[in-house]
Coordinates of N, CA, C and O in Angstrom, one line a residue:
M6 N 32.2 134.7 157.6 CA 33.2 134.1 158.7 C 32.9 132.6 158.5 O 31.8 132.3 158.6
K7 N 33.9 132.0 158.4 CA 33.6 130.5 158.6 C 33.6 130.1 160.0 O 34.1 130.8 160.9
E8 N 32.9 129.1 160.2 CA 32.8 128.6 161.5 C 33.9 127.7 162.3 O 34.6 127.2 161.5
L9 N 34.2 128.2 163.4 CA 35.4 127.4 164.1 C 34.7 127.0 165.3 O 34.0 127.8 166.0
S10 N 34.9 125.8 165.6 CA 34.1 125.1 166.8 C 35.2 125.0 167.9 O 36.4 125.0 167.7
L11 N 34.4 124.8 169.2 CA 35.3 124.6 170.3 C 36.4 123.5 170.3 O 37.4 123.4 170.9
N12 N 35.7 122.4 169.6 CA 36.6 121.2 169.6 C 37.7 121.3 168.6 O 38.8 120.9 168.9
D13 N 37.6 122.0 167.5 CA 38.8 122.4 166.7 C 39.9 123.1 167.3 O 41.0 122.7 167.2
L14 N 39.4 123.9 168.1 CA 40.6 124.9 168.8 C 41.1 124.2 169.8 O 42.4 124.2 170.1
M15 N 40.3 123.4 170.8 CA 40.8 122.8 171.7 C 41.8 121.5 171.2 O 42.9 121.1 171.8
F16 N 41.5 121.0 170.1 CA 42.2 119.8 169.5 C 43.6 120.5 169.2 O 44.7 119.5 169.3
V17 N 43.5 121.4 168.3 CA 44.8 121.8 168.1 C 45.8 122.6 169.0 O 46.9 122.6 169.0
F18 N 45.2 123.1 169.9 CA 45.8 124.2 170.8 C 45.7 123.9 172.4 O 46.3 124.4 173.3
G19 N 44.9 122.7 172.6 CA 44.6 122.5 173.9 C 45.7 122.3 175.1 O 45.9 122.8 175.9
Q20 N 46.6 121.5 174.5 CA 48.0 121.1 175.3 C 48.9 122.3 175.5 O 49.3 122.5 176.7
D21 N 48.9 123.2 174.2 CA 49.6 124.6 174.7 C 49.1 125.5 175.6 O 49.7 126.0 176.4
I22 N 47.9 125.6 175.5 CA 47.2 126.4 176.6 C 47.2 125.8 177.8 O 47.4 126.5 178.8
K23 N 46.9 124.5 177.9 CA 47.2 123.9 179.2 C 48.6 124.1 179.8 O 48.7 124.3 181.0
M24 N 49.7 123.9 178.9 CA 50.9 124.4 179.4 C 51.3 125.8 180.1 O 51.7 126.3 180.8
A25 N 50.4 126.7 179.1 CA 50.6 128.2 179.5 C 49.8 128.4 180.8 O 50.3 129.3 181.6
L26 N 48.8 127.7 180.9 CA 48.0 128.0 182.3 C 48.8 127.5 183.4 O 48.8 128.1 184.6
Y27 N 49.2 126.4 183.1 CA 50.3 125.7 184.3 C 51.5 126.8 184.6 O 51.6 127.1 185.8
T28 N 52.0 127.4 183.6 CA 53.1 128.3 183.8 C 52.8 129.5 184.5 O 53.4 129.9 185.4
L29 N 51.3 129.9 184.0 CA 51.0 131.3 184.8 C 50.6 130.9 186.3 O 50.9 131.9 187.0
D30 N 50.0 129.9 186.5 CA 49.6 129.5 187.7 C 51.0 129.2 188.7 O 51.1 129.7 190.1
R31 N 51.7 128.7 188.3 CA 53.0 128.2 188.9 C 54.0 129.2 189.1 O 54.5 129.4 190.1
Y32 N 54.3 130.1 188.0 CA 55.6 130.9 187.7 C 55.1 132.4 187.8 O 55.9 133.1 187.7
G33 N 53.6 132.5 187.3 CA 53.3 133.9 187.2 C 53.7 134.5 185.8 O 53.6 135.7 185.6
V34 N 54.0 133.5 184.9 CA 54.4 134.1 183.5 C 53.1 134.2 182.6 O 52.4 133.2 182.5
E35 N 52.9 135.5 182.3 CA 51.7 135.8 181.5 C 51.7 135.3 179.9 O 52.8 134.9 179.5
A36 N 50.5 134.7 179.5 CA 50.3 134.5 178.2 C 49.2 134.8 177.6 O 48.2 135.3 178.6
N37 N 49.1 135.1 176.3 CA 47.8 135.5 175.7 C 47.7 134.8 174.4 O 48.5 134.5 173.8
L38 N 46.6 134.6 174.2 CA 46.0 133.8 172.9 C 45.2 134.8 172.2 O 44.3 135.5 172.4
A39 N 45.7 134.7 170.8 CA 45.2 135.3 169.7 C 44.4 134.4 168.5 O 45.1 133.5 168.4
L40 N 43.6 135.0 167.8 CA 42.9 134.2 166.7 C 42.7 135.2 165.6 O 42.3 136.2 165.8
I41 N 43.5 134.7 164.5 CA 43.4 135.6 163.3 C 42.8 134.9 162.3 O 42.9 133.6 161.9
A42 N 41.7 135.6 161.8 CA 40.8 134.8 160.8 C 41.5 135.2 159.3 O 41.5 136.3 159.1
C43 N 41.4 134.0 158.6 CA 41.9 134.1 157.2 C 41.0 133.6 156.1 O 41.2 133.1 155.3
D44 N 39.7 133.7 156.6 CA 38.6 133.1 156.0 C 38.6 133.1 154.4 O 39.0 132.1 153.9
D45 N 38.3 134.0 153.9 CA 38.0 134.3 152.5 C 39.0 135.1 151.8 O 39.2 135.6 150.6
Y46 N 40.3 135.0 152.4 CA 41.4 135.8 151.9 C 42.6 134.8 151.3 O 42.6 133.7 151.8
D47 N 43.3 135.2 150.2 CA 44.3 134.5 149.7 C 45.5 134.9 150.3 O 46.6 135.0 149.7
V48 N 45.6 134.9 151.7 CA 46.9 135.2 152.4 C 47.7 134.2 152.7 O 47.2 132.9 152.8
D49 N 49.1 134.1 152.6 CA 49.9 132.9 152.8 C 49.9 132.7 154.1 O 50.8 133.4 154.8
K50 N 49.3 131.7 154.7 CA 49.4 131.5 156.1 C 50.6 130.8 156.7 O 50.8 131.4 158.0
T51 N 51.2 130.2 155.9 CA 52.4 129.7 156.2 C 53.5 130.9 156.5 O 54.2 130.9 157.5
H52 N 53.6 132.0 155.5 CA 54.4 133.0 155.8 C 53.9 133.8 157.0 O 54.7 134.4 157.9
L53 N 52.6 133.9 157.4 CA 52.1 134.6 158.5 C 52.7 134.0 159.9 O 52.8 134.4 160.8
I54 N 52.6 132.6 159.8 CA 52.9 131.9 161.0 C 54.5 132.1 161.2 O 55.0 132.2 162.4
E55 N 55.2 131.8 160.0 CA 56.7 132.2 160.3 C 57.0 133.6 160.8 O 58.4 133.5 161.1
S56 N 56.0 134.5 160.6 CA 56.6 135.9 161.0 C 56.4 136.2 162.6 O 56.7 137.2 163.1
V57 N 55.8 135.2 163.3 CA 55.7 135.0 164.7 C 57.0 134.7 165.4 O 57.9 134.1 164.9
R58 N 57.3 135.4 166.4 CA 58.7 135.3 167.3 C 58.8 133.7 167.5 O 57.7 133.1 167.7
Q59 N 59.7 133.1 167.5 CA 60.4 131.7 167.8 C 59.6 131.5 169.2 O 59.6 130.1 169.5
S60 N 59.7 132.3 170.2 CA 59.2 131.9 171.6 C 57.5 131.8 171.7 O 57.1 131.4 172.5
D61 N 57.0 132.2 170.5 CA 55.4 132.0 170.6 C 55.1 130.8 169.7 O 55.9 130.2 168.9
I62 N 53.8 130.5 169.9 CA 53.5 129.1 169.2 C 52.4 129.8 168.4 O 51.3 130.1 168.9
A63 N 52.6 129.4 167.1 CA 51.4 129.6 166.0 C 51.1 128.4 165.3 O 51.8 127.7 164.9
K64 N 49.8 128.1 165.0 CA 49.2 127.1 164.3 C 48.1 127.5 163.6 O 47.2 128.2 163.9
K65 N 47.9 126.6 162.3 CA 46.7 126.6 161.6 C 45.6 125.9 162.3 O 45.9 124.8 162.8
I66 N 44.6 126.5 162.0 CA 43.1 125.8 162.7 C 42.4 125.7 161.6 O 41.9 126.7 160.8
N67 N 41.9 124.5 161.0 CA 40.8 124.2 160.1 C 41.0 124.9 158.8 O 40.0 125.1 158.3
G68 N 42.3 125.4 158.5 CA 42.5 126.1 157.3 C 41.9 127.4 157.1 O 42.2 128.2 156.1
H69 N 41.1 128.0 158.2 CA 40.7 129.4 158.0 C 41.2 130.3 159.1 O 40.8 131.5 158.8
Y70 N 41.7 129.6 160.1 CA 42.2 130.5 161.3 C 43.6 130.1 161.4 O 44.1 129.0 161.4
I71 N 44.3 131.3 162.0 CA 45.6 130.9 162.7 C 45.4 131.4 164.1 O 45.1 132.6 164.5
A72 N 46.0 130.5 165.3 CA 45.9 130.9 166.4 C 47.4 131.2 166.9 O 48.3 130.3 166.6
V73 N 47.5 132.0 167.9 CA 49.0 132.3 168.2 C 49.0 132.5 169.7 O 48.2 133.4 170.3
L74 N 49.8 131.6 170.4 CA 49.8 131.9 171.8 C 51.2 132.6 172.1 O 52.2 132.4 171.9
F75 N 51.1 133.9 172.5 CA 51.9 134.9 173.1 C 52.4 134.6 174.4 O 51.8 134.6 175.2
T76 N 53.5 134.1 174.5 CA 54.3 133.8 175.8 C 55.4 134.7 176.3 O 56.0 135.2 175.5
F77 N 55.6 134.8 177.4 CA 56.7 135.6 178.0 C 56.7 137.0 177.6 O 57.8 137.6 177.2
V78 N 55.5 137.4 177.4 CA 55.2 138.8 177.1 C 53.9 139.3 177.9 O 53.0 138.7 177.8
D79 N 53.9 140.7 178.4 CA 52.6 141.1 178.9 C 51.7 141.5 177.7 O 52.0 141.1 176.6
H80 N 50.5 141.8 178.1 CA 49.4 142.0 177.3 C 49.4 143.0 176.2 O 49.3 142.9 175.2
A81 N 50.0 144.1 176.9 CA 50.3 145.1 175.8 C 51.2 144.9 174.7 O 50.9 145.2 173.5
N82 N 52.1 144.1 174.9 CA 53.2 143.7 174.0 C 52.7 142.7 173.1 O 53.1 142.6 171.9
A83 N 51.7 141.7 173.6 CA 51.0 140.9 172.8 C 50.1 141.4 171.8 O 50.1 141.1 170.9
R84 N 49.4 142.5 172.3 CA 48.6 143.3 171.4 C 49.3 144.0 170.1 O 48.9 143.8 169.1
T85 N 50.4 144.4 170.5 CA 51.3 145.2 169.6 C 51.9 144.0 168.5 O 52.0 144.3 167.5
A86 N 52.3 142.8 169.1 CA 52.5 142.0 168.1 C 51.4 141.5 167.3 O 51.7 141.2 166.1
L87 N 50.2 141.4 167.7 CA 49.1 140.9 166.9 C 48.8 142.1 165.9 O 48.4 141.7 164.7
E88 N 48.7 143.5 166.2 CA 48.5 144.4 165.1 C 49.6 144.4 164.2 O 49.3 144.5 163.2
K89 N 50.9 144.1 164.3 CA 52.1 144.0 163.6 C 51.5 142.8 162.5 O 51.7 143.1 161.4
L90 N 51.0 141.7 163.0 CA 50.7 140.5 162.0 C 49.5 140.8 161.4 O 49.7 140.6 160.1
I91 N 48.5 141.6 161.8 CA 47.3 141.9 161.1 C 47.6 142.9 160.1 O 47.2 142.8 158.9
F92 N 48.3 143.9 160.5 CA 48.7 145.3 159.5 C 49.7 144.8 158.7 O 50.0 145.5 157.7
S93 N 50.6 143.8 158.7 CA 51.5 143.2 157.4 C 50.8 143.0 156.5 O 51.5 143.0 155.4
Y94 N 49.4 142.6 156.6 CA 48.6 141.9 155.3 C 47.3 143.2 155.3 O 46.3 142.6 155.2
H95 N 47.6 144.4 155.4 CA 46.4 145.5 155.4 C 45.6 145.2 154.3 O 44.3 145.3 154.4
Q96 N 46.0 144.7 153.0 CA 45.4 144.6 151.8 C 44.3 143.5 152.2 O 43.2 143.8 151.3
Y97 N 44.4 142.7 153.0 CA 43.4 141.8 153.4 C 42.5 141.8 154.2 O 41.5 141.3 154.4
Q98 N 42.8 142.9 155.0 CA 41.8 143.4 156.2 C 41.5 142.3 157.2 O 40.2 141.9 157.5
L99 N 42.4 141.5 157.6 CA 42.3 140.5 158.6 C 41.6 141.0 159.7 O 41.8 142.1 160.0
K100 N 41.0 140.0 160.5 CA 40.3 140.3 161.7 C 41.2 139.4 162.7 O 41.4 138.2 162.7
G101 N 41.4 140.1 164.0 CA 42.0 139.4 165.0 C 41.3 139.5 166.5 O 40.7 140.6 166.6
S102 N 41.6 138.6 167.4 CA 41.0 138.6 168.6 C 42.1 138.3 169.6 O 43.0 137.3 169.3
L103 N 42.1 139.0 170.7 CA 43.2 138.8 171.8 C 42.6 138.7 173.2 O 41.7 139.4 173.6
V104 N 42.8 137.3 173.9 CA 42.6 137.3 175.1 C 43.7 136.8 176.2 O 44.6 136.3 175.6
M105 N 43.5 137.5 177.4 CA 44.6 137.0 178.1 C 44.3 135.7 178.9 O 43.1 135.7 179.6
L106 N 45.1 134.9 179.4 CA 45.0 133.8 180.2 C 45.0 134.1 181.5 O 45.7 135.2 181.9
K107 N 44.2 133.7 182.4 CA 43.7 134.0 183.8 C 44.2 132.9 184.8 O 43.8 131.5 184.2
K108 N 44.7 133.2 185.8 CA 44.9 132.0 186.8 C 43.7 131.5 187.1 O 42.7 131.9 187.5
G109 N 43.8 129.9 187.4 CA 42.7 129.4 187.7 C 41.7 128.8 186.7 O 40.8 128.2 186.7
E110 N 42.0 129.5 185.4 CA 41.1 129.3 184.2 C 41.2 127.9 183.7 O 42.4 127.1 183.9
T111 N 40.3 127.0 183.1 CA 40.4 125.9 182.3 C 40.7 126.3 180.9 O 40.5 127.5 180.1
V112 N 41.3 125.2 180.1 CA 41.6 125.3 178.9 C 40.3 125.6 177.9 O 40.2 126.4 177.1
E113 N 39.1 124.9 178.4 CA 37.8 125.2 177.7 C 37.2 126.6 177.8 O 36.8 127.4 176.9
S114 N 37.4 127.2 179.1 CA 37.1 128.7 179.2 C 37.8 129.6 178.3 O 37.2 130.6 177.8
V115 N 39.2 129.3 178.1 CA 40.1 130.2 177.3 C 39.5 130.1 175.9 O 39.3 131.2 175.4
C116 N 39.3 129.0 175.6 CA 39.0 128.7 174.1 C 37.3 129.3 173.8 O 37.1 129.9 172.9
E117 N 36.5 129.2 174.9 CA 35.2 129.8 174.6 C 35.3 131.4 174.7 O 34.5 131.9 173.8
R118 N 36.2 131.9 175.3 CA 36.4 133.4 175.2 C 36.7 133.8 174.0 O 36.4 134.7 173.4
L119 N 37.7 133.0 173.3 CA 38.5 133.5 172.4 C 37.5 133.3 171.2 O 37.4 134.0 170.4
L120 N 36.6 132.4 171.3 CA 35.6 132.0 170.0 C 34.4 133.2 170.2 O 34.1 133.7 169.1
Q121 N 34.3 133.5 171.6 CA 33.2 134.7 171.9 C 34.0 136.2 171.2 O 33.1 136.7 170.4
A122 N 35.1 136.3 171.6 CA 35.9 137.5 170.9 C 35.8 137.3 169.2 O 35.6 138.5 168.6
N123 N 36.2 136.2 168.8 CA 36.2 136.0 167.4 C 34.6 136.3 166.6 O 34.5 137.2 165.8
N124 N 33.6 135.9 167.3 CA 32.3 136.5 166.7 C 32.1 137.8 167.0 O 31.5 138.4 166.0
V125 N 32.4 138.5 168.0 CA 32.1 139.8 168.2 C 33.0 140.7 167.2 O 32.3 141.7 166.4
I126 N 34.1 140.2 166.9 CA 34.8 141.1 165.9 C 34.3 141.1 164.5 O 34.6 142.0 163.6
H127 N 33.8 139.9 164.2 CA 33.4 139.6 162.8 C 32.1 140.5 162.7 O 31.8 140.6 161.5
R128 N 31.3 140.9 163.8 CA 30.3 141.7 163.6 C 30.5 143.3 163.6 O 29.6 143.9 163.6
D129 N 31.7 143.5 163.8 CA 32.2 144.9 163.9 C 33.0 145.3 162.6 O 34.2 145.2 162.1
P130 N 32.3 146.1 161.6 CA 32.8 146.5 160.3 C 34.1 147.7 160.7 O 34.7 147.6 159.6
D131 N 34.1 148.3 161.7 CA 34.8 149.5 161.9 C 36.2 149.0 162.5 O 37.2 149.9 162.5
N132 N 36.5 147.7 163.0 CA 37.8 147.4 163.6 C 38.2 146.1 163.2 O 37.3 145.4 162.6
Q133 N 39.4 145.9 163.3 CA 40.1 145.0 163.0 C 40.5 143.9 164.2 O 40.9 142.7 163.7
I134 N 40.7 144.5 165.1 CA 41.2 143.7 166.3 C 40.4 144.0 167.5 O 39.8 145.1 167.8
L135 N 40.0 142.8 168.2 CA 39.0 142.9 169.4 C 40.1 142.5 170.5 O 40.6 141.3 170.6
D136 N 40.4 143.5 171.5 CA 41.2 143.0 172.8 C 40.2 142.9 173.8 O 39.5 144.1 174.0
E137 N 40.2 141.7 174.5 CA 38.9 141.8 175.5 C 39.3 142.8 176.8 O 38.5 143.0 177.4
L138 N 40.5 143.2 176.8 CA 40.5 144.7 177.8 C 39.8 145.7 177.5 O 39.4 146.6 178.5
D139 N 39.7 146.0 176.0 CA 39.2 147.2 175.4 C 37.3 147.0 175.4 O 36.8 147.8 175.3
H140 N 37.5 145.6 175.3 CA 35.9 145.2 175.0 C 35.6 143.8 175.9 O 35.7 142.9 175.4
P141 N 35.4 144.2 177.2 CA 35.0 143.0 178.1 C 33.9 142.1 177.6 O 32.9 142.4 177.0
L142 N 34.3 140.8 177.4 CA 33.6 139.7 177.1 C 32.8 139.2 178.1 O 32.9 139.3 179.3
V143 N 31.5 139.0 177.9 CA 30.5 138.6 179.1 C 30.4 137.3 179.2 O 30.1 136.4 178.0

């Protein structure tokens, strides 16, 4: 697993997360953040990003990860979308993490939970996706 820092994630995605948190607090519109590890794989990251819905935001982070902010969709559908992305490249056995944005949360706390989920899924040889609802983060 290639290292991903809190600063990397916040630099690339901080404003998008901030806007999603504002929209959640103000209007109750759910958002979920996913991280897909593309560390040692020769996967076409540009194609992977282009396969995300236009209403979602997908960006490369430090060349080894892709983060996706699923907007205007509930958590179950965000998980389904993440599974579709991960399993579209089944030959690479990509790893993905999914966290739900919560009211009153900060950008930093969202990023910290996502990094924690990423660390947990990389230590799990049996699964490709960690959904924080199935595996609560402490």
